[in-house]
Tab-separated table of C-alpha atoms in Angstrom:
chain	number	residue	atom	x	y	z
A	1	UNK	CA	-6.998	-21.994	21.604
A	2	UNK	CA	-8.587	-18.604	22.949
A	3	UNK	CA	-11.046	-16.743	21.585
A	4	UNK	CA	-9.085	-15.241	17.833
A	5	UNK	CA	-9.580	-11.422	16.604
A	6	UNK	CA	-7.648	-12.397	13.812
A	7	UNK	CA	-6.697	-15.044	11.573
A	8	UNK	CA	-3.861	-15.305	9.750
A	9	UNK	CA	-3.523	-16.854	6.628
A	10	UNK	CA	0.060	-18.118	6.968
A	11	UNK	CA	1.027	-19.961	3.795
A	12	UNK	CA	0.179	-16.306	2.093
A	13	UNK	CA	2.145	-14.037	4.569
A	14	UNK	CA	5.047	-16.642	4.615
A	15	UNK	CA	6.046	-16.336	0.968
A	16	UNK	CA	8.678	-13.832	0.106
A	17	UNK	CA	10.999	-12.001	-2.759
A	18	UNK	CA	12.368	-14.813	-4.776
A	19	UNK	CA	9.768	-17.921	-3.393
A	20	UNK	CA	11.466	-17.662	-0.379
A	21	UNK	CA	8.984	-19.345	2.316
A	22	UNK	CA	9.614	-18.565	6.394
A	23	UNK	CA	7.447	-18.841	9.327
A	24	UNK	CA	9.375	-16.185	11.062
A	25	UNK	CA	7.546	-13.157	8.834
A	26	UNK	CA	4.473	-15.020	9.983
A	27	UNK	CA	5.611	-14.431	13.314
A	28	UNK	CA	6.615	-11.005	12.727
A	29	UNK	CA	3.378	-10.143	11.693
A	30	UNK	CA	2.068	-12.295	14.954
A	31	UNK	CA	4.063	-9.759	17.111
A	32	UNK	CA	3.438	-6.419	15.266
A	33	UNK	CA	-0.323	-7.221	15.226
A	34	UNK	CA	-0.686	-7.638	19.356
A	35	UNK	CA	1.553	-4.486	19.617
A	36	UNK	CA	-1.027	-2.457	17.526
A	37	UNK	CA	-4.000	-4.429	18.558
A	38	UNK	CA	-2.873	-5.632	22.548
A	39	UNK	CA	-6.610	-6.971	23.034
A	40	UNK	CA	-6.915	-8.764	19.424
A	41	UNK	CA	-6.015	-11.977	19.674
A	42	UNK	CA	-3.929	-13.529	16.180
A	43	UNK	CA	-4.308	-17.474	15.254
A	44	UNK	CA	-2.974	-18.772	12.585
A	45	UNK	CA	-3.743	-21.500	9.637
A	46	UNK	CA	-0.599	-22.718	7.475
A	47	UNK	CA	-1.467	-25.486	4.388
A	48	UNK	CA	-0.171	-28.602	4.671
A	49	UNK	CA	1.650	-28.121	1.578
A	50	UNK	CA	3.921	-25.084	2.740
A	51	UNK	CA	5.242	-26.896	5.623
A	52	UNK	CA	8.262	-28.858	4.336
A	53	UNK	CA	8.650	-25.779	1.838
A	54	UNK	CA	9.566	-23.291	5.740
A	55	UNK	CA	13.471	-22.261	5.552
A	56	UNK	CA	12.708	-22.746	9.150
A	57	UNK	CA	10.490	-25.378	10.156
A	58	UNK	CA	11.283	-25.036	14.043
A	59	UNK	CA	9.339	-21.786	14.689
A	60	UNK	CA	6.439	-23.545	12.807
A	61	UNK	CA	6.347	-26.399	14.847
A	62	UNK	CA	6.782	-23.585	18.263
A	63	UNK	CA	4.146	-22.353	17.161
A	64	UNK	CA	2.222	-25.208	17.394
A	65	UNK	CA	3.342	-26.233	20.796
A	66	UNK	CA	2.045	-22.746	21.938
A	67	UNK	CA	-1.468	-23.055	20.177
A	68	UNK	CA	-1.391	-19.996	17.747
A	69	UNK	CA	-0.971	-22.325	14.820
A	70	UNK	CA	-2.486	-25.349	13.209
A	71	UNK	CA	-1.989	-27.199	10.022
A	72	UNK	CA	-4.039	-28.202	7.186
A	73	UNK	CA	-3.836	-30.484	4.664
A	74	UNK	CA	-4.305	-28.582	1.514
A	75	UNK	CA	-5.703	-25.320	0.605
A	76	UNK	CA	-6.499	-23.642	4.004
A	77	UNK	CA	-8.894	-21.052	2.193
A	78	UNK	CA	-11.862	-22.240	3.831
A	79	UNK	CA	-10.831	-23.232	6.840
A	80	UNK	CA	-9.282	-19.724	7.573
A	81	UNK	CA	-13.048	-18.266	6.710
A	82	UNK	CA	-14.698	-20.959	8.711
A	83	UNK	CA	-12.787	-19.471	11.588
A	84	UNK	CA	-13.280	-15.939	11.323
A	85	UNK	CA	-17.531	-16.623	10.432
A	86	UNK	CA	-17.080	-18.438	13.901
A	87	UNK	CA	-15.517	-16.192	15.707
A	88	UNK	CA	-16.388	-12.428	14.073
A	89	UNK	CA	-12.323	-11.927	13.670
A	90	UNK	CA	-10.841	-10.214	10.550
A	91	UNK	CA	-8.338	-11.669	8.558
A	92	UNK	CA	-4.499	-11.069	7.348
A	93	UNK	CA	-4.444	-12.123	3.756
A	94	UNK	CA	-3.387	-11.382	0.614
A	95	UNK	CA	-5.843	-13.269	-1.027
A	96	UNK	CA	-9.165	-12.336	-2.675
A	97	UNK	CA	-10.932	-15.483	-1.757
A	98	UNK	CA	-13.063	-14.635	-5.027
A	99	UNK	CA	-14.438	-18.554	-5.143
A	100	UNK	CA	-16.228	-17.840	-1.772
A	101	UNK	CA	-18.072	-15.081	-2.238
A	102	UNK	CA	-20.880	-16.948	-2.801
A	103	UNK	CA	-21.132	-18.415	0.531
A	104	UNK	CA	-19.549	-16.083	2.130
A	105	UNK	CA	-21.340	-13.265	1.046
A	106	UNK	CA	-19.909	-10.262	3.552
A	107	UNK	CA	-16.574	-11.161	1.215
A	108	UNK	CA	-18.425	-8.900	-1.254
A	109	UNK	CA	-17.489	-5.119	-1.527
A	110	UNK	CA	-16.033	-5.701	1.787
A	111	UNK	CA	-13.682	-2.930	3.312
A	112	UNK	CA	-13.173	-3.529	7.138
A	113	UNK	CA	-12.392	-7.572	7.757
A	114	UNK	CA	-9.467	-7.844	5.324
A	115	UNK	CA	-6.296	-6.739	6.052
A	116	UNK	CA	-2.730	-6.701	4.248
A	117	UNK	CA	0.586	-6.988	5.889
A	118	UNK	CA	3.368	-5.467	3.779
A	119	UNK	CA	6.777	-4.937	5.036
A	120	UNK	CA	8.209	-1.255	4.023
A	121	UNK	CA	11.866	-0.224	4.784
A	122	UNK	CA	11.542	-3.772	7.105
A	123	UNK	CA	8.456	-2.663	9.291
A	124	UNK	CA	5.051	-4.202	9.029
A	125	UNK	CA	2.504	-2.424	7.502
A	126	UNK	CA	-1.140	-3.172	8.123
A	127	UNK	CA	-3.583	-1.880	6.137
A	128	UNK	CA	-7.709	-2.853	5.410
A	129	UNK	CA	-8.303	-4.017	2.019
A	130	UNK	CA	-11.015	-3.395	-0.612
A	131	UNK	CA	-12.126	-6.346	-2.091
A	132	UNK	CA	-14.400	-4.856	-4.547
A	133	UNK	CA	-18.043	-7.188	-5.505
A	134	UNK	CA	-16.505	-10.256	-7.396
A	135	UNK	CA	-18.758	-11.047	-10.538
A	136	UNK	CA	-19.757	-14.786	-11.144
A	137	UNK	CA	-17.362	-15.169	-14.195
A	138	UNK	CA	-14.486	-14.402	-11.475
A	139	UNK	CA	-15.956	-16.124	-9.015
A	140	UNK	CA	-15.730	-19.286	-11.311
A	141	UNK	CA	-12.388	-18.676	-12.667
A	142	UNK	CA	-11.197	-18.254	-8.497
A	143	UNK	CA	-12.889	-21.857	-8.551
A	144	UNK	CA	-10.582	-23.396	-11.114
A	145	UNK	CA	-7.319	-21.607	-9.595
A	146	UNK	CA	-8.615	-22.646	-6.230
A	147	UNK	CA	-8.489	-26.594	-7.585
A	148	UNK	CA	-5.269	-26.351	-8.902
A	149	UNK	CA	-4.090	-24.644	-5.704
A	150	UNK	CA	-4.822	-27.795	-3.684
A	151	UNK	CA	-2.075	-29.287	-5.285
A	152	UNK	CA	-3.649	-32.511	-6.444
A	153	UNK	CA	-2.206	-33.898	-9.639
A	154	UNK	CA	-4.641	-36.375	-12.301
A	155	UNK	CA	-4.308	-39.996	-10.628
A	156	UNK	CA	-4.379	-41.117	-14.420
A	157	UNK	CA	-1.856	-39.475	-15.883
A	158	UNK	CA	1.262	-41.212	-16.847
A	159	UNK	CA	3.953	-38.498	-15.315
A	160	UNK	CA	6.499	-40.184	-12.966
A	161	UNK	CA	8.750	-38.673	-9.951
A	162	UNK	CA	11.414	-38.700	-8.367
A	163	UNK	CA	12.993	-36.989	-5.247
A	164	UNK	CA	15.178	-34.230	-6.008
A	165	UNK	CA	18.036	-35.388	-3.316
A	166	UNK	CA	18.563	-38.965	-3.411
A	167	UNK	CA	19.243	-40.616	-0.821
A	168	UNK	CA	16.328	-39.129	0.832
A	169	UNK	CA	15.330	-39.894	4.597
A	170	UNK	CA	12.006	-41.141	2.841
A	171	UNK	CA	10.971	-44.349	2.986
A	172	UNK	CA	10.511	-43.948	-0.765
A	173	UNK	CA	13.855	-43.168	-1.681
A	174	UNK	CA	14.802	-44.413	-4.721
A	175	UNK	CA	11.309	-45.016	-5.914
A	176	UNK	CA	10.046	-44.052	-8.961
A	177	UNK	CA	6.770	-41.775	-7.941
A	178	UNK	CA	3.500	-41.772	-8.880
A	179	UNK	CA	1.121	-38.523	-9.465
A	180	UNK	CA	-0.480	-39.599	-6.326
A	181	UNK	CA	2.717	-40.196	-4.263
A	182	UNK	CA	3.762	-35.942	-4.747
A	183	UNK	CA	1.563	-32.637	-4.792
A	184	UNK	CA	2.442	-29.808	-6.158
A	185	UNK	CA	3.060	-25.918	-3.921
A	186	UNK	CA	3.127	-23.418	-6.702
A	187	UNK	CA	6.043	-24.212	-9.462
A	188	UNK	CA	7.339	-26.848	-7.241
A	189	UNK	CA	6.486	-30.570	-6.429
A	190	UNK	CA	7.421	-32.251	-2.851
A	191	UNK	CA	6.749	-35.841	-1.699
A	192	UNK	CA	4.020	-36.490	0.158
A	193	UNK	CA	5.405	-38.894	2.353
A	194	UNK	CA	8.469	-36.741	3.593
A	195	UNK	CA	7.595	-33.591	1.923
A	196	UNK	CA	10.771	-33.558	0.659
A	197	UNK	CA	11.217	-31.573	-3.167
A	198	UNK	CA	10.580	-33.759	-5.962
A	199	UNK	CA	10.690	-33.649	-9.547
A	200	UNK	CA	9.372	-35.075	-12.700
A	201	UNK	CA	11.171	-37.028	-14.420
A	202	UNK	CA	11.634	-36.267	-17.873
A	203	UNK	CA	14.206	-37.526	-21.131
A	204	UNK	CA	15.391	-33.566	-20.840
A	205	UNK	CA	15.387	-30.581	-18.987
A	206	UNK	CA	12.758	-28.564	-19.333
A	207	UNK	CA	13.042	-25.166	-21.175
A	208	UNK	CA	13.347	-22.068	-19.572
A	209	UNK	CA	9.759	-20.425	-19.528
A	210	UNK	CA	8.816	-16.600	-18.381
A	211	UNK	CA	8.980	-15.750	-14.998
A	212	UNK	CA	7.138	-13.293	-12.387
A	213	UNK	CA	8.364	-10.028	-12.976
A	214	UNK	CA	7.315	-6.805	-11.899
A	215	UNK	CA	3.971	-5.234	-11.248
A	216	UNK	CA	2.563	-2.988	-14.424
A	217	UNK	CA	0.200	-0.614	-14.502
A	218	UNK	CA	-2.619	0.227	-16.912
A	219	UNK	CA	-3.810	3.265	-17.362
A	220	UNK	CA	-7.630	3.307	-18.975
A	221	UNK	CA	-9.834	6.453	-19.663
A	222	UNK	CA	-13.633	4.378	-20.036
A	223	UNK	CA	-12.592	1.433	-21.155
A	224	UNK	CA	-9.630	2.701	-23.308
A	225	UNK	CA	-6.055	1.431	-22.805
A	226	UNK	CA	-4.049	4.140	-22.742
A	227	UNK	CA	-0.674	2.761	-22.026
A	228	UNK	CA	0.687	0.378	-19.747
A	229	UNK	CA	3.679	1.581	-17.200
A	230	UNK	CA	6.408	-0.641	-15.121
A	231	UNK	CA	6.453	-0.389	-12.006
A	232	UNK	CA	10.279	0.999	-10.672
A	233	UNK	CA	12.008	-1.001	-7.905
A	234	UNK	CA	12.948	2.275	-6.193
A	235	UNK	CA	10.788	4.760	-6.034
A	236	UNK	CA	7.845	3.691	-7.719
A	237	UNK	CA	6.029	5.496	-10.196
A	238	UNK	CA	4.314	9.196	-9.720
A	239	UNK	CA	0.798	9.458	-11.604
A	240	UNK	CA	-1.245	12.925	-12.159
A	241	UNK	CA	-0.988	15.534	-14.455
A	242	UNK	CA	2.569	16.156	-15.661
A	243	UNK	CA	4.188	18.950	-16.882
A	244	UNK	CA	7.912	20.017	-17.909
A	245	UNK	CA	8.180	21.115	-14.670
A	246	UNK	CA	7.450	17.839	-13.108
A	247	UNK	CA	9.124	15.250	-15.662
A	248	UNK	CA	8.991	12.288	-13.725
A	249	UNK	CA	4.868	12.496	-13.558
A	250	UNK	CA	3.240	9.947	-15.802
A	251	UNK	CA	0.010	11.713	-17.152
A	252	UNK	CA	-3.112	9.883	-17.276
A	253	UNK	CA	-5.105	13.760	-18.464
A	254	UNK	CA	-3.894	13.419	-22.219
A	255	UNK	CA	-7.357	13.383	-24.246
A	256	UNK	CA	-9.536	14.837	-21.711
A	257	UNK	CA	-11.642	17.846	-21.228
A	258	UNK	CA	-10.291	20.553	-18.277
A	259	UNK	CA	-13.323	19.205	-15.992
A	260	UNK	CA	-12.336	15.680	-15.756
A	261	UNK	CA	-8.636	16.830	-15.914
A	262	UNK	CA	-9.411	18.982	-13.354
A	263	UNK	CA	-10.334	15.815	-11.098
A	264	UNK	CA	-6.401	14.511	-11.715
A	265	UNK	CA	-3.736	16.346	-9.369
A	266	UNK	CA	-0.570	17.521	-10.161
A	267	UNK	CA	1.137	14.272	-8.219
A	268	UNK	CA	-2.223	11.787	-7.222
A	269	UNK	CA	-0.795	9.012	-6.509
A	270	UNK	CA	2.120	6.964	-5.838
A	271	UNK	CA	2.288	3.220	-6.749
A	272	UNK	CA	5.699	1.476	-5.634
A	273	UNK	CA	6.694	-2.164	-4.191
A	274	UNK	CA	7.090	-2.786	-1.067
A	275	UNK	CA	10.430	-4.589	0.501
A	276	UNK	CA	9.325	-8.301	-1.261
A	277	UNK	CA	8.619	-6.493	-4.382
A	278	UNK	CA	4.547	-6.416	-3.713
A	279	UNK	CA	2.290	-3.139	-5.313
A	280	UNK	CA	1.460	-0.564	-2.834
A	281	UNK	CA	-0.361	2.543	-3.464
A	282	UNK	CA	-0.444	5.784	-1.515
A	283	UNK	CA	-2.476	8.857	-2.344
A	284	UNK	CA	-0.645	11.850	-2.424
A	285	UNK	CA	-3.113	15.022	-2.564
A	286	UNK	CA	-5.732	16.376	-0.280
A	287	UNK	CA	-7.961	18.060	-2.531
A	288	UNK	CA	-8.674	15.081	-5.241
A	289	UNK	CA	-9.444	11.173	-4.385
A	290	UNK	CA	-8.651	8.147	-5.101
A	291	UNK	CA	-10.220	4.685	-4.454
A	292	UNK	CA	-9.230	1.162	-5.054
A	293	UNK	CA	-12.111	-1.498	-6.372
A	294	UNK	CA	-15.154	1.255	-5.575
A	295	UNK	CA	-18.651	0.565	-5.731
A	296	UNK	CA	-20.323	2.515	-8.029
A	297	UNK	CA	-23.792	5.188	-7.647
A	298	UNK	CA	-26.108	5.270	-10.354
A	299	UNK	CA	-24.358	7.842	-12.627
A	300	UNK	CA	-21.444	5.356	-12.836
A	301	UNK	CA	-19.052	7.749	-9.911
A	302	UNK	CA	-17.361	5.960	-7.009
A	303	UNK	CA	-18.749	5.857	-4.151
A	304	UNK	CA	-16.881	3.371	-1.524
A	305	UNK	CA	-13.580	3.347	-0.520
A	306	UNK	CA	-11.680	5.917	-0.649
A	307	UNK	CA	-8.235	6.410	0.343
A	308	UNK	CA	-6.681	8.116	2.738
A	309	UNK	CA	-3.885	10.650	2.357
A	310	UNK	CA	-0.605	9.409	2.845
A	311	UNK	CA	-1.343	6.119	3.906
A	312	UNK	CA	-0.456	2.499	2.180
A	313	UNK	CA	-2.776	0.339	0.507
A	314	UNK	CA	-1.812	-2.808	-0.312
A	315	UNK	CA	-2.300	-3.825	-4.454
A	316	UNK	CA	-3.030	-7.026	-5.681
A	317	UNK	CA	-3.065	-7.864	-9.876
A	318	UNK	CA	-6.773	-7.580	-10.650
A	319	UNK	CA	-7.149	-4.400	-8.430
A	320	UNK	CA	-8.062	-0.896	-9.757
A	321	UNK	CA	-7.713	2.598	-8.831
A	322	UNK	CA	-10.006	4.944	-9.335
A	323	UNK	CA	-9.213	8.429	-9.907
A	324	UNK	CA	-11.116	11.644	-9.279
A	325	UNK	CA	-14.896	11.284	-10.445
A	326	UNK	CA	-14.072	7.519	-12.257
A	327	UNK	CA	-12.827	8.471	-15.825
A	328	UNK	CA	-9.427	8.038	-15.111
A	329	UNK	CA	-8.921	3.877	-13.706
A	330	UNK	CA	-5.520	2.091	-13.082
A	331	UNK	CA	-5.484	-1.407	-13.871
A	332	UNK	CA	-2.845	-3.585	-11.280
A	333	UNK	CA	-1.536	-6.416	-13.709
A	334	UNK	CA	1.660	-8.879	-12.734
A	335	UNK	CA	4.226	-8.778	-15.121
A	336	UNK	CA	5.721	-11.776	-16.906
A	337	UNK	CA	9.773	-11.310	-17.582
A	338	UNK	CA	11.128	-13.588	-20.458
A	339	UNK	CA	14.435	-15.176	-19.999
A	340	UNK	CA	17.011	-13.148	-19.708
A	341	UNK	CA	15.672	-9.433	-19.587
A	342	UNK	CA	15.573	-7.572	-16.645
A	343	UNK	CA	12.824	-7.389	-14.202
A	344	UNK	CA	13.311	-3.572	-13.182
A	345	UNK	CA	12.794	-0.222	-15.076
A	346	UNK	CA	9.752	2.658	-15.020
A	347	UNK	CA	9.165	2.949	-18.679
A	348	UNK	CA	5.667	2.980	-20.936
A	349	UNK	CA	4.991	1.662	-23.536
């Protein structure tokens, strides 16, 4: 392969709304990057477990023949980071890579080497991500999550599985599959031999549970939680200093003194969803500041990762937006919606 200027986390990029997995999204991101950065060659890495879930595997096979894609068995995060270090390349991914912060210390507080690629009104938009500094507890927790992400099931488990579609083209068609013969990708199971969907053999259908819902914003003053607001799927929410003339603005200044309130603009920041339902932030005003996962100075005020005005920034669950001098913080979380509950709406709770 030629020397890459950016490594695309293809498994991350390929996932779209409603859990669809399409390699065309990776192709779109590659082409958009080449248009904006003609001297920076993209190279993509795809988890082997995602390969069988692609709706358009022929596009991935073509990229493989063109030598700008490689498959990696299991979780590809380590390979992506290794390539980024080897070639001094940037990364396109929504992953925070917290598990790797001890080995790859350059990720701690990084603001210039990891990019998001989001779709806004059908157009791919790149924005630099501010990763923040992970604590030891967050790094350890992400290690646990990483082991689950690899899809390996407990070989001592008494669970048994079968192909969803029978007869299957697999050589194990019609056979009962053990835990070492399947792998998990997200909440779905696949046969290791043929990458076809598999399911657990159970006595009764599983109960319907909760599903991932829209993003929510938790408003804090310091460490005090004031309210939680769900991000509306259409226009999102505008956060700032509300008044009778601005009833649609979500107020975050109640209880603040005049100095702290003055650091919050009338329409300070907008949080909205991109075409895939993922949260984005846009700082709206020229005269006050917003920060994404900033470092704090000795007075506890944000001093890095200030957002440019009218520029979309990708958000992930766990991210924090800090407004003004830091009294007001907005924590991004992912709502859990019970079955039968609508997943939209922007009301506070």
